[in-house]
Amino acid sequence: MPEVRLSVGSMRCRHCVREVTGWLRDVVGVETITADAKTGTVVLGGTMTVADVLAVFVGSDYAPQVVDAAPVTAT
């Protein structure tokens, strides 16, 4: 399964994790989400695009950076 790993530096508490994961659940293609407030990282699994993932943060106080993104391959 392709993965996208984000660094969300300002995501440092449980409230922030709930907010960010709530947004990401609505992204088309997201199948799994693992978020860690201690490290400020989010790992998404599925067929989502990086552009769709980053779009949910537009206008928010969070500034995610893509750490790693495995390409989606056609099956």
mmCIF file with all atom_site columns, C-alpha atoms in Angstrom:
data_model
loop_
_atom_site.group_PDB
_atom_site.id
_atom_site.type_symbol
_atom_site.label_atom_id
_atom_site.label_alt_id
_atom_site.label_comp_id
_atom_site.label_asym_id
_atom_site.label_entity_id
_atom_site.label_seq_id
_atom_site.pdbx_PDB_ins_code
_atom_site.Cartn_x
_atom_site.Cartn_y
_atom_site.Cartn_z
_atom_site.occupancy
_atom_site.B_iso_or_equiv
_atom_site.pdbx_formal_charge
_atom_site.auth_seq_id
_atom_site.auth_comp_id
_atom_site.auth_asym_id
_atom_site.auth_atom_id
_atom_site.pdbx_PDB_model_num
ATOM 1  C CA . MET A 1 1  ? 0.000   0.000  0.000   1.00 0.00 ? 1  MET A CA 1
ATOM 2  C CA . PRO A 1 2  ? 1.434   3.432  -0.912  1.00 0.00 ? 2  PRO A CA 1
ATOM 3  C CA . GLU A 1 3  ? 2.243   5.706  2.007   1.00 0.00 ? 3  GLU A CA 1
ATOM 4  C CA . VAL A 1 4  ? 2.589   9.419  2.584   1.00 0.00 ? 4  VAL A CA 1
ATOM 5  C CA . ARG A 1 5  ? 4.566   10.554 5.629   1.00 0.00 ? 5  ARG A CA 1
ATOM 6  C CA . LEU A 1 6  ? 4.078   14.114 6.860   1.00 0.00 ? 6  LEU A CA 1
ATOM 7  C CA . SER A 1 7  ? 5.791   16.240 9.443   1.00 0.00 ? 7  SER A CA 1
ATOM 8  C CA . VAL A 1 8  ? 3.226   18.492 11.099  1.00 0.00 ? 8  VAL A CA 1
ATOM 9  C CA . GLY A 1 9  ? 5.410   20.408 13.540  1.00 0.00 ? 9  GLY A CA 1
ATOM 10 C CA . SER A 1 10 ? 2.611   22.303 15.267  1.00 0.00 ? 10 SER A CA 1
ATOM 11 C CA . MET A 1 11 ? 0.615   19.101 15.984  1.00 0.00 ? 11 MET A CA 1
ATOM 12 C CA . ARG A 1 12 ? 1.752   18.587 19.577  1.00 0.00 ? 12 ARG A CA 1
ATOM 13 C CA . CYS A 1 13 ? -1.311  17.518 21.576  1.00 0.00 ? 13 CYS A CA 1
ATOM 14 C CA . ARG A 1 14 ? -4.203  15.034 21.451  1.00 0.00 ? 14 ARG A CA 1
ATOM 15 C CA . HIS A 1 15 ? -6.630  17.746 20.388  1.00 0.00 ? 15 HIS A CA 1
ATOM 16 C CA . CYS A 1 16 ? -4.413  18.593 17.405  1.00 0.00 ? 16 CYS A CA 1
ATOM 17 C CA . VAL A 1 17 ? -4.118  14.912 16.468  1.00 0.00 ? 17 VAL A CA 1
ATOM 18 C CA . ARG A 1 18 ? -7.913  14.504 16.560  1.00 0.00 ? 18 ARG A CA 1
ATOM 19 C CA . GLU A 1 19 ? -8.404  17.606 14.431  1.00 0.00 ? 19 GLU A CA 1
ATOM 20 C CA . VAL A 1 20 ? -5.811  16.656 11.801  1.00 0.00 ? 20 VAL A CA 1
ATOM 21 C CA . THR A 1 21 ? -6.858  13.008 11.570  1.00 0.00 ? 21 THR A CA 1
ATOM 22 C CA . GLY A 1 22 ? -10.496 14.082 11.273  1.00 0.00 ? 22 GLY A CA 1
ATOM 23 C CA . TRP A 1 23 ? -9.645  16.154 8.200   1.00 0.00 ? 23 TRP A CA 1
ATOM 24 C CA . LEU A 1 24 ? -7.503  13.425 6.694   1.00 0.00 ? 24 LEU A CA 1
ATOM 25 C CA . ARG A 1 25 ? -10.206 10.750 7.091   1.00 0.00 ? 25 ARG A CA 1
ATOM 26 C CA . ASP A 1 26 ? -12.242 12.670 4.514   1.00 0.00 ? 26 ASP A CA 1
ATOM 27 C CA . VAL A 1 27 ? -9.515  12.606 1.837   1.00 0.00 ? 27 VAL A CA 1
ATOM 28 C CA . VAL A 1 28 ? -10.420 10.281 -1.030  1.00 0.00 ? 28 VAL A CA 1
ATOM 29 C CA . GLY A 1 29 ? -8.197  7.209  -1.015  1.00 0.00 ? 29 GLY A CA 1
ATOM 30 C CA . VAL A 1 30 ? -7.009  7.392  2.606   1.00 0.00 ? 30 VAL A CA 1
ATOM 31 C CA . GLU A 1 31 ? -7.313  3.929  4.145   1.00 0.00 ? 31 GLU A CA 1
ATOM 32 C CA . THR A 1 32 ? -5.101  4.155  7.241   1.00 0.00 ? 32 THR A CA 1
ATOM 33 C CA . ILE A 1 33 ? -3.877  7.007  9.437   1.00 0.00 ? 33 ILE A CA 1
ATOM 34 C CA . THR A 1 34 ? -1.233  6.863  12.136  1.00 0.00 ? 34 THR A CA 1
ATOM 35 C CA . ALA A 1 35 ? -0.526  10.120 13.963  1.00 0.00 ? 35 ALA A CA 1
ATOM 36 C CA . ASP A 1 36 ? 1.966   10.806 16.745  1.00 0.00 ? 36 ASP A CA 1
ATOM 37 C CA . ALA A 1 37 ? 1.757   14.064 18.708  1.00 0.00 ? 37 ALA A CA 1
ATOM 38 C CA . LYS A 1 38 ? 5.163   13.511 20.340  1.00 0.00 ? 38 LYS A CA 1
ATOM 39 C CA . THR A 1 39 ? 6.988   13.519 17.005  1.00 0.00 ? 39 THR A CA 1
ATOM 40 C CA . GLY A 1 40 ? 4.461   15.586 15.030  1.00 0.00 ? 40 GLY A CA 1
ATOM 41 C CA . THR A 1 41 ? 4.255   12.966 12.312  1.00 0.00 ? 41 THR A CA 1
ATOM 42 C CA . VAL A 1 42 ? 1.372   11.506 10.342  1.00 0.00 ? 42 VAL A CA 1
ATOM 43 C CA . VAL A 1 43 ? 1.598   8.407  8.142   1.00 0.00 ? 43 VAL A CA 1
ATOM 44 C CA . LEU A 1 44 ? -1.202  7.799  5.658   1.00 0.00 ? 44 LEU A CA 1
ATOM 45 C CA . GLY A 1 45 ? -1.778  4.603  3.722   1.00 0.00 ? 45 GLY A CA 1
ATOM 46 C CA . GLY A 1 46 ? -3.920  4.257  0.634   1.00 0.00 ? 46 GLY A CA 1
ATOM 47 C CA . THR A 1 47 ? -4.328  5.583  -2.871  1.00 0.00 ? 47 THR A CA 1
ATOM 48 C CA . MET A 1 48 ? -4.653  9.280  -1.994  1.00 0.00 ? 48 MET A CA 1
ATOM 49 C CA . THR A 1 49 ? -2.636  11.947 -3.793  1.00 0.00 ? 49 THR A CA 1
ATOM 50 C CA . VAL A 1 50 ? -0.184  14.205 -1.995  1.00 0.00 ? 50 VAL A CA 1
ATOM 51 C CA . ALA A 1 51 ? -2.005  17.236 -3.414  1.00 0.00 ? 51 ALA A CA 1
ATOM 52 C CA . ASP A 1 52 ? -5.326  16.080 -1.920  1.00 0.00 ? 52 ASP A CA 1
ATOM 53 C CA . VAL A 1 53 ? -3.670  15.435 1.442   1.00 0.00 ? 53 VAL A CA 1
ATOM 54 C CA . LEU A 1 54 ? -2.020  18.861 1.574   1.00 0.00 ? 54 LEU A CA 1
ATOM 55 C CA . ALA A 1 55 ? -5.218  20.594 0.433   1.00 0.00 ? 55 ALA A CA 1
ATOM 56 C CA . VAL A 1 56 ? -6.972  19.824 3.739   1.00 0.00 ? 56 VAL A CA 1
ATOM 57 C CA . PHE A 1 57 ? -4.436  21.996 5.569   1.00 0.00 ? 57 PHE A CA 1
ATOM 58 C CA . VAL A 1 58 ? -5.039  25.128 3.462   1.00 0.00 ? 58 VAL A CA 1
ATOM 59 C CA . GLY A 1 59 ? -6.203  27.951 5.711   1.00 0.00 ? 59 GLY A CA 1
ATOM 60 C CA . SER A 1 60 ? -5.274  26.107 8.902   1.00 0.00 ? 60 SER A CA 1
ATOM 61 C CA . ASP A 1 61 ? -2.567  26.905 11.440  1.00 0.00 ? 61 ASP A CA 1
ATOM 62 C CA . TYR A 1 62 ? -0.745  23.691 10.513  1.00 0.00 ? 62 TYR A CA 1
ATOM 63 C CA . ALA A 1 63 ? 2.131   23.703 8.028   1.00 0.00 ? 63 ALA A CA 1
ATOM 64 C CA . PRO A 1 64 ? 2.706   20.087 6.973   1.00 0.00 ? 64 PRO A CA 1
ATOM 65 C CA . GLN A 1 65 ? 5.796   19.018 5.072   1.00 0.00 ? 65 GLN A CA 1
ATOM 66 C CA . VAL A 1 66 ? 6.006   15.843 3.039   1.00 0.00 ? 66 VAL A CA 1
ATOM 67 C CA . VAL A 1 67 ? 8.789   13.684 4.458   1.00 0.00 ? 67 VAL A CA 1
ATOM 68 C CA . ASP A 1 68 ? 8.260   10.716 2.166   1.00 0.00 ? 68 ASP A CA 1
ATOM 69 C CA . ALA A 1 69 ? 5.697   9.714  -0.434  1.00 0.00 ? 69 ALA A CA 1
ATOM 70 C CA . ALA A 1 70 ? 5.609   6.339  -2.153  1.00 0.00 ? 70 ALA A CA 1
ATOM 71 C CA . PRO A 1 71 ? 4.091   6.674  -5.618  1.00 0.00 ? 71 PRO A CA 1
ATOM 72 C CA . VAL A 1 72 ? 0.685   5.182  -6.366  1.00 0.00 ? 72 VAL A CA 1
ATOM 73 C CA . THR A 1 73 ? 1.064   2.507  -9.001  1.00 0.00 ? 73 THR A CA 1
ATOM 74 C CA . ALA A 1 74 ? -1.641  1.322  -11.357 1.00 0.00 ? 74 ALA A CA 1
ATOM 75 C CA . THR A 1 75 ? -2.898  -2.211 -10.840 1.00 0.00 ? 75 THR A CA 1
#
